[in-house]
mmCIF file of C-alpha atoms in Angstrom:
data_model
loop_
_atom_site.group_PDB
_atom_site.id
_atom_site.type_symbol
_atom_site.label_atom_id
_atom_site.label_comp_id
_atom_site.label_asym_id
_atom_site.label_seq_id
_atom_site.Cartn_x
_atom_site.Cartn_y
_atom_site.Cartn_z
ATOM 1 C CA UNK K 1 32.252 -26.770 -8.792
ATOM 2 C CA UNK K 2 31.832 -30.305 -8.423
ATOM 3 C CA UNK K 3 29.410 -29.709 -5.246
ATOM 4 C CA UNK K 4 27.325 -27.768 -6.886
ATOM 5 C CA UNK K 5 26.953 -29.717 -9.444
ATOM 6 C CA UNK K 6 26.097 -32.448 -7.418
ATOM 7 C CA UNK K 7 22.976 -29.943 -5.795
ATOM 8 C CA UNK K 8 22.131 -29.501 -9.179
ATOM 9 C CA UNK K 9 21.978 -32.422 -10.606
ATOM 10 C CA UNK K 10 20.227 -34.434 -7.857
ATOM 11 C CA UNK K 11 17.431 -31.530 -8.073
ATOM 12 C CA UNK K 12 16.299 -33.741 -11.912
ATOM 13 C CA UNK K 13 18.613 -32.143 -13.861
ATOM 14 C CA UNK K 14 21.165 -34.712 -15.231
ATOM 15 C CA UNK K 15 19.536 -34.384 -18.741
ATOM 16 C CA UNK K 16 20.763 -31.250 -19.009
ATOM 17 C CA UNK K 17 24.402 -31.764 -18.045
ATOM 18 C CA UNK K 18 25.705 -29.532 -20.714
ATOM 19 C CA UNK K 19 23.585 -26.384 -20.102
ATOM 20 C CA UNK K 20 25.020 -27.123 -16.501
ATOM 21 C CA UNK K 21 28.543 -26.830 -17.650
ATOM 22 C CA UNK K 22 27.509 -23.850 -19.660
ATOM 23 C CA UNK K 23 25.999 -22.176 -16.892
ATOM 24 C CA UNK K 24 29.103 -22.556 -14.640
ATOM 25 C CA UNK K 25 31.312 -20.868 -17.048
ATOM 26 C CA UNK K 26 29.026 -17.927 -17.050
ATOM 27 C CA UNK K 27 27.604 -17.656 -13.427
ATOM 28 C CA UNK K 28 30.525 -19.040 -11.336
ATOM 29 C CA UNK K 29 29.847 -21.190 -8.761
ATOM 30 C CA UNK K 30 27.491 -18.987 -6.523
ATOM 31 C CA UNK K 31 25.107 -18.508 -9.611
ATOM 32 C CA UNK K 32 25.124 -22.095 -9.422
ATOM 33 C CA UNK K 33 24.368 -22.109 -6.000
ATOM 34 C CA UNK K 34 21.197 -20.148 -6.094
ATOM 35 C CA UNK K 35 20.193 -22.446 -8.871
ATOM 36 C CA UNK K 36 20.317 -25.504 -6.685
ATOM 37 C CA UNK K 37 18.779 -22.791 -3.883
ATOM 38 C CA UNK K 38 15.831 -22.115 -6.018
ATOM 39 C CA UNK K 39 14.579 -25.870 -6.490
ATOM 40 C CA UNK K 40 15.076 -26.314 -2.240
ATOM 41 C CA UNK K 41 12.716 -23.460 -1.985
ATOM 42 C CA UNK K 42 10.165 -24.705 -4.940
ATOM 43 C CA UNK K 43 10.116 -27.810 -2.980
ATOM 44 C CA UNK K 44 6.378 -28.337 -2.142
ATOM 45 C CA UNK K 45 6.046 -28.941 1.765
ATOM 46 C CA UNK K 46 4.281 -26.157 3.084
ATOM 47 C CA UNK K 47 0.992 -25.469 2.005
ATOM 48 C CA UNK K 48 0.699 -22.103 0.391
ATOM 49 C CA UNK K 49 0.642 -21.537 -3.318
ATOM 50 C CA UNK K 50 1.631 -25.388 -3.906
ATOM 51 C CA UNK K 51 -0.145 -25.521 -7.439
ATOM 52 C CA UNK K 52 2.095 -22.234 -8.124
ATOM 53 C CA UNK K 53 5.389 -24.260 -6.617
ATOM 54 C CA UNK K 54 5.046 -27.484 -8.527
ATOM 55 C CA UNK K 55 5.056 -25.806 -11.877
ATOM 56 C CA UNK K 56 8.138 -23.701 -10.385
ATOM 57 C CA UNK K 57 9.804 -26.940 -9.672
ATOM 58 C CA UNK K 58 8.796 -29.042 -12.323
ATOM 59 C CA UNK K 59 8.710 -26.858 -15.144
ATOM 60 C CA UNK K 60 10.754 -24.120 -14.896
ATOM 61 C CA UNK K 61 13.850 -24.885 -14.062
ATOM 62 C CA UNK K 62 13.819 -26.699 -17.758
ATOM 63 C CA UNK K 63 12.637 -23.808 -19.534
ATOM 64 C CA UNK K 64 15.384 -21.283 -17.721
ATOM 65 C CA UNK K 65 18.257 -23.315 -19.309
ATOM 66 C CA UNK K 66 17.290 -22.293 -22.692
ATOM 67 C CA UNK K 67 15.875 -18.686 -21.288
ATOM 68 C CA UNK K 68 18.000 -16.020 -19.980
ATOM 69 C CA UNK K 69 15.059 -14.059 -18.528
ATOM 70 C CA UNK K 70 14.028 -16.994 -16.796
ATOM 71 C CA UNK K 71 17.042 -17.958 -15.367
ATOM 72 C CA UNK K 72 17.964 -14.351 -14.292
ATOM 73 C CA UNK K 73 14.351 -14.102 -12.530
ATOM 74 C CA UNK K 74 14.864 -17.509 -10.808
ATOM 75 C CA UNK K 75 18.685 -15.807 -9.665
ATOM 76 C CA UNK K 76 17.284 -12.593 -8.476
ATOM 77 C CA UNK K 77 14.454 -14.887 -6.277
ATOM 78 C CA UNK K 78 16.404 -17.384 -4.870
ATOM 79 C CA UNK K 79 19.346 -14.693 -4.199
ATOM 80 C CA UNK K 80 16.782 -12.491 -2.752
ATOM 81 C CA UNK K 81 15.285 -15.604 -0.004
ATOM 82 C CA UNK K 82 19.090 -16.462 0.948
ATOM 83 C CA UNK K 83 19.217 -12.605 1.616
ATOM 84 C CA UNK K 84 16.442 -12.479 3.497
ATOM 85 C CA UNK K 85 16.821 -15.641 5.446
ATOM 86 C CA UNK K 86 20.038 -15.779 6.414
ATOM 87 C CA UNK K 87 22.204 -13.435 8.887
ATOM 88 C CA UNK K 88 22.882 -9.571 7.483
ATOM 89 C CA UNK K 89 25.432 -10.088 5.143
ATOM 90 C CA UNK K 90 26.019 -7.419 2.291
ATOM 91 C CA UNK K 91 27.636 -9.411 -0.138
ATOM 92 C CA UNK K 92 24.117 -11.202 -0.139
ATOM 93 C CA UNK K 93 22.065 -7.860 -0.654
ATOM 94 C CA UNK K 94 24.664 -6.779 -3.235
ATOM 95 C CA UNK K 95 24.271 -9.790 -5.257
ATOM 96 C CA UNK K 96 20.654 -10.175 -5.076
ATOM 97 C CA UNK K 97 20.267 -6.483 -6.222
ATOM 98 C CA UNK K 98 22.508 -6.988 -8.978
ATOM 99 C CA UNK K 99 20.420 -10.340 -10.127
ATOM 100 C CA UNK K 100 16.863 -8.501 -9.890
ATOM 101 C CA UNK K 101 18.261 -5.758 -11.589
ATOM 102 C CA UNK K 102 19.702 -8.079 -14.527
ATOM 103 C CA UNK K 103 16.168 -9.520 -14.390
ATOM 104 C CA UNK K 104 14.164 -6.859 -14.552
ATOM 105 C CA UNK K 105 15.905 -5.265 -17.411
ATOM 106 C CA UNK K 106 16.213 -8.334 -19.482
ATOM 107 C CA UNK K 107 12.319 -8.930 -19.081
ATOM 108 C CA UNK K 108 11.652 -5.173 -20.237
ATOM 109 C CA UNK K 109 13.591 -6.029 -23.321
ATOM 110 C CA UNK K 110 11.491 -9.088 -23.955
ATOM 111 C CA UNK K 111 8.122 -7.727 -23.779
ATOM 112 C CA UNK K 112 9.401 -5.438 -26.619
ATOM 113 C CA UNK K 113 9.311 -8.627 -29.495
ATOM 114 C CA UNK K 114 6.001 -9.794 -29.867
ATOM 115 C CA UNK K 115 4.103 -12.072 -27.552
ATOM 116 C CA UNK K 116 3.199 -15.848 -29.145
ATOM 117 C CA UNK K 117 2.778 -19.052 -27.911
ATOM 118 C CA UNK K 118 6.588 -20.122 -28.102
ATOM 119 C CA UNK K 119 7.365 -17.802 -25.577
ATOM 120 C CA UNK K 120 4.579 -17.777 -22.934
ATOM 121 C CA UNK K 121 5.402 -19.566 -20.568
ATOM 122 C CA UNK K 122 9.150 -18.014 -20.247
ATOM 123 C CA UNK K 123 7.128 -14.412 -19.648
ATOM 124 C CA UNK K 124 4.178 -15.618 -17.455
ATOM 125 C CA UNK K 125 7.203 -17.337 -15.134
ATOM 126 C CA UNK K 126 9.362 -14.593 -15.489
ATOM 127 C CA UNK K 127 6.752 -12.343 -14.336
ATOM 128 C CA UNK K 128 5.427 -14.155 -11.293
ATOM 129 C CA UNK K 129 9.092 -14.415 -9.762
ATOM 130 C CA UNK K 130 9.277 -10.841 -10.715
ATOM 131 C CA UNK K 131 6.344 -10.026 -9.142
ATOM 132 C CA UNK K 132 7.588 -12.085 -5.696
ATOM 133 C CA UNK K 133 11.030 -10.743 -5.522
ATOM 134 C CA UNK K 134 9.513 -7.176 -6.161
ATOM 135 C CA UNK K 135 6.914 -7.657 -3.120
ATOM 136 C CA UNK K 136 9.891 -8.606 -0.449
ATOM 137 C CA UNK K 137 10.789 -5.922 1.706
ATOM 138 C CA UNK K 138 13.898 -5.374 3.141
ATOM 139 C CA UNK K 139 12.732 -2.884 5.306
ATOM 140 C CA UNK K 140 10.572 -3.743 8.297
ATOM 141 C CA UNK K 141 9.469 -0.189 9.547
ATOM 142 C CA UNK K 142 5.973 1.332 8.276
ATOM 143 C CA UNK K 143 7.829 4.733 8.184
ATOM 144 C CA UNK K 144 9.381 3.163 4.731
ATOM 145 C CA UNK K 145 6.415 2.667 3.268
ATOM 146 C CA UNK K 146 5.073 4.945 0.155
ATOM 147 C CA UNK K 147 2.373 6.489 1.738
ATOM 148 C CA UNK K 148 5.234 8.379 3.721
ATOM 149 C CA UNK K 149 7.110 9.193 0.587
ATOM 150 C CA UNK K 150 7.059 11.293 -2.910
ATOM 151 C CA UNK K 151 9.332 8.518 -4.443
ATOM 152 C CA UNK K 152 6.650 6.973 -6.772
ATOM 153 C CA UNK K 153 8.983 4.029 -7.459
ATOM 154 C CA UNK K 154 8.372 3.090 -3.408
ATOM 155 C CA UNK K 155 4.894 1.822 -5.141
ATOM 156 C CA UNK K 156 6.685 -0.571 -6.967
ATOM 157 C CA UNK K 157 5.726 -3.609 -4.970
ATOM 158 C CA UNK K 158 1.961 -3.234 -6.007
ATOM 159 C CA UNK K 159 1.968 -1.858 -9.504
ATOM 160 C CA UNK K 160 4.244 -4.478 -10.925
ATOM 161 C CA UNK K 161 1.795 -7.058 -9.671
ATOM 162 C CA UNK K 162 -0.753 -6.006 -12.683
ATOM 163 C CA UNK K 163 1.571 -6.949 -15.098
ATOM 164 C CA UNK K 164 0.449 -10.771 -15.310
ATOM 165 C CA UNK K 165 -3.119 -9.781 -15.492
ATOM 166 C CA UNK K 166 -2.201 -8.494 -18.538
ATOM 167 C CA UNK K 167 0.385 -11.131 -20.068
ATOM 168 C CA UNK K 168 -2.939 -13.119 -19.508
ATOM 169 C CA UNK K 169 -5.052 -10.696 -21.500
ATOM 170 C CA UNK K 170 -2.595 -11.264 -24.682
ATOM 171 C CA UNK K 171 -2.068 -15.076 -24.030
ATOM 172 C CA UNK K 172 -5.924 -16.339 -23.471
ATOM 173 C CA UNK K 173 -6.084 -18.226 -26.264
ATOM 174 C CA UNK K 174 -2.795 -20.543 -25.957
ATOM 175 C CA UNK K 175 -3.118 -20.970 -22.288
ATOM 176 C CA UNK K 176 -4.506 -24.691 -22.539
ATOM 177 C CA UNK K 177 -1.075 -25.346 -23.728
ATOM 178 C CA UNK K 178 0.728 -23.852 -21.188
ATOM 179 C CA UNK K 179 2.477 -25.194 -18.266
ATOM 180 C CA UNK K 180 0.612 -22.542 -15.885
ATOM 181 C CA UNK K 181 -3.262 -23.719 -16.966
ATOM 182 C CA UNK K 182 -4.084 -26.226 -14.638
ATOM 183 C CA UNK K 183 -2.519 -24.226 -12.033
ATOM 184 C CA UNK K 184 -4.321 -21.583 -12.857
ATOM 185 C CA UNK K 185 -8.071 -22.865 -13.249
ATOM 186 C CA UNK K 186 -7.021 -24.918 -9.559
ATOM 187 C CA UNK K 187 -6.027 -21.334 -8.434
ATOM 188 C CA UNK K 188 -9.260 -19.405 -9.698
ATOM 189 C CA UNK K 189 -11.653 -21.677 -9.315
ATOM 190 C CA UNK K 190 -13.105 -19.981 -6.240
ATOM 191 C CA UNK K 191 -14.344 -17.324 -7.780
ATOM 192 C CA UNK K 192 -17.556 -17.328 -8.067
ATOM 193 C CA UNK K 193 -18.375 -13.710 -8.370
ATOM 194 C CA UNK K 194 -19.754 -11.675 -11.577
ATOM 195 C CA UNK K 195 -17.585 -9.268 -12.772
ATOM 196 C CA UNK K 196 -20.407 -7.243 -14.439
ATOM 197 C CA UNK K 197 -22.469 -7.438 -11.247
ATOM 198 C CA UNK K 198 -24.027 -4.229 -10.367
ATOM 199 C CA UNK K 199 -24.925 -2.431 -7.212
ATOM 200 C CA UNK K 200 -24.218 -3.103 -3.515
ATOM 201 C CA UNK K 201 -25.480 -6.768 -3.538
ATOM 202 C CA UNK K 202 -23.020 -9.213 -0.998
ATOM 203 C CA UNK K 203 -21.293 -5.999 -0.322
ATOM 204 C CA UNK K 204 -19.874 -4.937 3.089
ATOM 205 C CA UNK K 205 -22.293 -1.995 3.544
ATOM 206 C CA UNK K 206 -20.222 0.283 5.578
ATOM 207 C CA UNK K 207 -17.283 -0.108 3.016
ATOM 208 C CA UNK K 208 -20.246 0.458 0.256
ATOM 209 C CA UNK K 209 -21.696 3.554 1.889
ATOM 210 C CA UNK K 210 -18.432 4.922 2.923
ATOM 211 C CA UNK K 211 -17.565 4.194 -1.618
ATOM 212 C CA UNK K 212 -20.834 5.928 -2.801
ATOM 213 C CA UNK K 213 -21.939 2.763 -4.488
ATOM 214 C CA UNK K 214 -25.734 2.876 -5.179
ATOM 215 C CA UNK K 215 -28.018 0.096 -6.433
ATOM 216 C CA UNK K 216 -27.208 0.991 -9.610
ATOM 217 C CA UNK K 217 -23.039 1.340 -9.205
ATOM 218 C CA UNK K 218 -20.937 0.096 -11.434
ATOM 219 C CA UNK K 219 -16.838 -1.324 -12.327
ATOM 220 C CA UNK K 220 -17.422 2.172 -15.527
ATOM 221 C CA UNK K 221 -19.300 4.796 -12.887
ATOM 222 C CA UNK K 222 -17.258 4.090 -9.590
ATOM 223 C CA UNK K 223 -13.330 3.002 -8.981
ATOM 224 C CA UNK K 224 -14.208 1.434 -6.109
ATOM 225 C CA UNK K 225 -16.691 -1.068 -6.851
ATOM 226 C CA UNK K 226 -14.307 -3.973 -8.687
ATOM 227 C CA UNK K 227 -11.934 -3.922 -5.773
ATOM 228 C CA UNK K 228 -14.608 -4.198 -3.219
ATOM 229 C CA UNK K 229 -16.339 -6.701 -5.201
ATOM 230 C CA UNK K 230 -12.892 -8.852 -5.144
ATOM 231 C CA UNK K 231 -12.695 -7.958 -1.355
ATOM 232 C CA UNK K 232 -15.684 -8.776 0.253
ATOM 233 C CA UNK K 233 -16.062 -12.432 -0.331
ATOM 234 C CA UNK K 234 -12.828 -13.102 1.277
ATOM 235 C CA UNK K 235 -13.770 -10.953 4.126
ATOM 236 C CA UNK K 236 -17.036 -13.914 4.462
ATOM 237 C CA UNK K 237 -14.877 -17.198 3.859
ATOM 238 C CA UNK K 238 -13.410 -18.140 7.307
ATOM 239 C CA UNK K 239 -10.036 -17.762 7.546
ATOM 240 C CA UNK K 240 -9.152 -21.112 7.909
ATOM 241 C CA UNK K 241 -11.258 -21.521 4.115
ATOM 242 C CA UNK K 242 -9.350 -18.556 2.627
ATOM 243 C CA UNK K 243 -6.323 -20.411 0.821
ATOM 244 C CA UNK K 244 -3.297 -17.915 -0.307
ATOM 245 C CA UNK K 245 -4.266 -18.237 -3.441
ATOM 246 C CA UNK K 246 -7.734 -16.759 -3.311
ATOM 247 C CA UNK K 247 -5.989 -13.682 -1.227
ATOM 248 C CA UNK K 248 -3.202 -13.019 -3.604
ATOM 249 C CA UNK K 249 -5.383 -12.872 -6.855
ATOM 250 C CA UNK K 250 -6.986 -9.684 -6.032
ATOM 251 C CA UNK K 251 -3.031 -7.671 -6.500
ATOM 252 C CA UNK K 252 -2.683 -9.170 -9.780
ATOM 253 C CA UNK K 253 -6.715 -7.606 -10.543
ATOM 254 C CA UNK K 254 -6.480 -4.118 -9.599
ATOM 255 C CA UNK K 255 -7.685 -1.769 -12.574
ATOM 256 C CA UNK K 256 -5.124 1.311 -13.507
ATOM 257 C CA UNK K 257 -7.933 3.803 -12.112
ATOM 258 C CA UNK K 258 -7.743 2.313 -8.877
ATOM 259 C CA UNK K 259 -4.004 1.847 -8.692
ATOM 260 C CA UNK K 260 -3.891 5.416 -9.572
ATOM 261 C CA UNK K 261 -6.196 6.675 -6.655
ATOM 262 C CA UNK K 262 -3.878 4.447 -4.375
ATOM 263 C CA UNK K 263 -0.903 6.257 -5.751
ATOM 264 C CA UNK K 264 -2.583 9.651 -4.680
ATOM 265 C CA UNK K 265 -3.169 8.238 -1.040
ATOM 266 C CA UNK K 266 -6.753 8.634 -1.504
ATOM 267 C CA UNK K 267 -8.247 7.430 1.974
ATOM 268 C CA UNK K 268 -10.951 5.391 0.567
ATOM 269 C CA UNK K 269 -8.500 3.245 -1.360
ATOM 270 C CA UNK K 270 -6.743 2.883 1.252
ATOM 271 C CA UNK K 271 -8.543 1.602 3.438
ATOM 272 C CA UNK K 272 -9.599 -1.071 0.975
ATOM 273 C CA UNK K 273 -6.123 -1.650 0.371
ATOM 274 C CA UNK K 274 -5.710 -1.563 4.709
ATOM 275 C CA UNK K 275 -8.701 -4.646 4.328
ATOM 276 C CA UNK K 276 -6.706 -6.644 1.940
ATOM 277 C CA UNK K 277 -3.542 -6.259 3.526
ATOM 278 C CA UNK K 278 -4.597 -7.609 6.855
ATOM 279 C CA UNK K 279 -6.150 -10.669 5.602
ATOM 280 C CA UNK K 280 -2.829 -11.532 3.966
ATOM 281 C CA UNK K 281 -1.196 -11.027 7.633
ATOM 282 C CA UNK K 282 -3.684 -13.370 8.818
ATOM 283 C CA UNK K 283 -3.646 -15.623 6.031
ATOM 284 C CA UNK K 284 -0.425 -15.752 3.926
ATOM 285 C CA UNK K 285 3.063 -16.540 5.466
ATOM 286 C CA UNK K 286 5.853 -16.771 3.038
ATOM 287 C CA UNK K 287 8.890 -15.091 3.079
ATOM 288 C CA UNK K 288 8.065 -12.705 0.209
ATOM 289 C CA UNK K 289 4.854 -11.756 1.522
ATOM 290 C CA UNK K 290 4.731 -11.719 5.443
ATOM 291 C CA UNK K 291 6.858 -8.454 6.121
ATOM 292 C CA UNK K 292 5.632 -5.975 3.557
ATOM 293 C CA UNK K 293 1.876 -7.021 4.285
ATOM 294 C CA UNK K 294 2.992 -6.162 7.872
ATOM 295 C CA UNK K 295 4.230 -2.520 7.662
ATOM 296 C CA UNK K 296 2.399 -1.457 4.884
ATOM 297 C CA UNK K 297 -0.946 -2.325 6.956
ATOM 298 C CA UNK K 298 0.233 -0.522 9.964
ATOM 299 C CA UNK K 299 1.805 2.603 7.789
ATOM 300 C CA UNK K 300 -1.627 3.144 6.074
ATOM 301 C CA UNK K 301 -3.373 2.324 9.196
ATOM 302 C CA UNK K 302 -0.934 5.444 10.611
ATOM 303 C CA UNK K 303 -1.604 7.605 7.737
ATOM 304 C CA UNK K 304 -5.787 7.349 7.699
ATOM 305 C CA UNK K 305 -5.677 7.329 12.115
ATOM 306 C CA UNK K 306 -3.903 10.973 10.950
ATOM 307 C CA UNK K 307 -6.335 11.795 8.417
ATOM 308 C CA UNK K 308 -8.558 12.055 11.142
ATOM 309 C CA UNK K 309 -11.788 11.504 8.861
ATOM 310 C CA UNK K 310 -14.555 9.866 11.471
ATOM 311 C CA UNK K 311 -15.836 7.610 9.161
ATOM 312 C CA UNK K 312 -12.594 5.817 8.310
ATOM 313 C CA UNK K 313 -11.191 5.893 12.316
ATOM 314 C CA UNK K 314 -14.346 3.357 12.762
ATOM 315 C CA UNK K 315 -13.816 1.122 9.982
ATOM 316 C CA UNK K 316 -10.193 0.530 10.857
ATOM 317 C CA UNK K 317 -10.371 -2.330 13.480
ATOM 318 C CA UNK K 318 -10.280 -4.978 11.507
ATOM 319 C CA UNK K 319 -6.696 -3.920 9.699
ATOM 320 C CA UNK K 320 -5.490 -2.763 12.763
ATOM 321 C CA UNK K 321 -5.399 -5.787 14.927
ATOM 322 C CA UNK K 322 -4.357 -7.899 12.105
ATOM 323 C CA UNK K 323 -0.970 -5.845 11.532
ATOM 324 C CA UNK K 324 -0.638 -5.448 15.752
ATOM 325 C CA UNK K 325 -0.945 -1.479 15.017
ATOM 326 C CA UNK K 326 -2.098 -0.002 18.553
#
C-alpha cells in the first residue's frame, strides 16, 4: 500500500489523503495502481488531444474521488492502456473487462436522474473515457470487424461516440462553467463550416455525385450531406494542419440516420466512413485510436473491393493506402 500511495500522492493528490485511504479499502492495491496509471498517461507530452489531457489531469482526478462513475471510467481506461501496452497477460484483460463493465453500467444508471449543472462535468468525463476505452480494439484483424458480422453490438465502438454530442445538447447552457469549455471552444474552433449550408459547394465532387447531392441538397433531403460536409474540409487541410482534434469531432457528429445506414453496410456510407478512417491512420496515433482505425479501414475497404460497384472501386485509393490494404 504504502507505494502506491506514494504514486498517488506525488500525482497532486495529498489534499485528498482520506478519499485515498478510502479508496484502498475498496479497490485494493491494483485499483490503486491504475489510479496512479491514469495520471502517467494524462500526462501532457505528446501532442494529440493535449487540451482534452490537461482537463483529464487537472480536473478529473478531483472530481472521481467524490464520483463513482468517474472513478470507475478512469479504472476501466487506465486498466484497458496497461492491457494493451504491456505483454499478453489475462489477468490484465480480465480486470480491465470487469472495470469497463462496472463503468458502463454505473453511467447507464446515472443518465437515468436528471441532468443539471452539479453533475456535468462527472457525465461529460465519464463519457469521453467511455467513449476511448470503447474505441480500443483488442483485435487487430479486419475479419473482426462489424461489417463481417450480424452481432450489432460489434458497432459499438462508433455508436457510443454520439453520446457526448448529446450530453452537450442538454448541458449548453451551463457549459461556461464547466471544466471542459475552454477545451472545448480550443477544440472546435476550426470549424468554420455552416451547418445549414446547402448544395455541393466546397464539396469533393466525386463523393457528391457518387451521394446524389444536387445544388439544392440538404442535412433534411439527403443522409449523406452532413457527414460529407464534416469530411471534406479535412480532406483540404494538409495533413500536417489537421490536428487530432479536428479529425475526431466528426464521430462524436454523426446523425442517427446516418449511423443507421452504416449499420446496414450501405456502400455509400461506407466509403465515407473508409475517408474518415484513413485520415485518422494518417493523422491520429494514440493507443485507443491507432489499431481500430487500422482494420476497420482495410475491412470496409475489403467489403466495398467485394461489392464490386465500379464507381466505389475508383474512389477507394485514398483509404486504401492509408490503412496499407493491397
Amino acid at each position: 500500500m504504502t507505494a502506491n500511495m506514494g504514486c498517488l500522492l506525488h500525482a497532486g493528490l495529498s489534499s485528498e489523503q482520506s478519499h485515498l485511504y478510502g479508496l484502498y479499502d475498496s479497490l485494493g492495491s491494483f485499483g490503486l495502481a491504475m489510479f496512479a496509471h491514469f495520471s502517467q498517461m494524462v500526462s501532457v507530452h505528446e501532442t494529440e488531444f493535449v487540451p482534452i489531457k490537461k482537463v483529464l489531469r487537472d480536473h478529473t482526478i478531483q472530481v472521481a474521488l467524490r464520483e463513482n462513475c468517474l472513478l470507475y471510467s478512469i479504472l476501466a481506461v487506465a486498466s484497458t492502456h496497461r492491457a494493451c501496452v504491456s505483454p499478453p497477460d489475462p489477468r490484465y484483460t480480465i480486470v480491465a473487462a470487469r472495470f469497463r463493465q462496472k463503468a458502463t453500467r454505473i453511467y447507464r444508471q446515472q443518465l437515468q436522474s436528471p441532468i443539471i449543472p452539479e453533475n456535468m462535468d462527472m457525465l461529460i468525463s465519464s463519457c469521453i473515457l467511455i467513449g476511448m476505452f470503447s474505441f480500443s480494439a483488442e483485435s487487430f484483424s479486419p475479419l473482426d470487424s462489424w461489417v463481417f458480422s450480424d452481432d450489432p453490438f460489434t458497432m459499438n465502438w462508433l455508436s457510443v461516440q454520439g453520446g457526448l454530442r448529446c450530453l452537450l445538447e442538454i448541458t449548453h447552457s451551463w457549459l461556461s462553467a464547466s471544466i471542459w469549455n475552454e477545451a472545448f471552444q480550443e477544440s472546435s474552433a476550426w470549424e468554420y463550416y455552416d451547418d445549414q449550408r446547402m448544395g455541393r459547394e466546397d464539396l469533393d465532387p466525386d463523393l457528391a455525385d457518387l451521394c446524389n447531392i444536387s445544388n439544392t441538397t440538404t442535412e433534411e433531403t439527403n443522409p449523406f450531406h452532413w457527414p460529407l460536409r464534416m469530411l471534406c474540409p479535412l480532406l483540404r487541410i494538409p495533413r500536417h494542419e489537421c490536428g487530432a482534434s479536428r479529425i475526431t469531432n466528426f464521430m462524436g457528429r454523426l446523425l442517427p440516420d446516418f449511423v443507421t445506414l452504416l449499420a446496414a453496410k450501405e456502400p455509400r456510407a461506407l466509403l465515407i466512413l473508409a475517408y474518415w478512417l484513413a485520415l485518422m491512420c494518417n493523422s491520429v496515433h494514440d493507443w485507443w485510436a491507432a489499431s481500430r482505425v487500422k482494420f476497420e479501414c482495410q475491412a470496409i475497404c475489403m467489403y466495398l473491393e467485394a461489392w464490386g460497384d465500379s464507381r466505389i472501386i475508383k474512389l477507394l485509393d485514398f483509404p486504401a493506402r492509408a490503412c496499407g490494404y493491397r
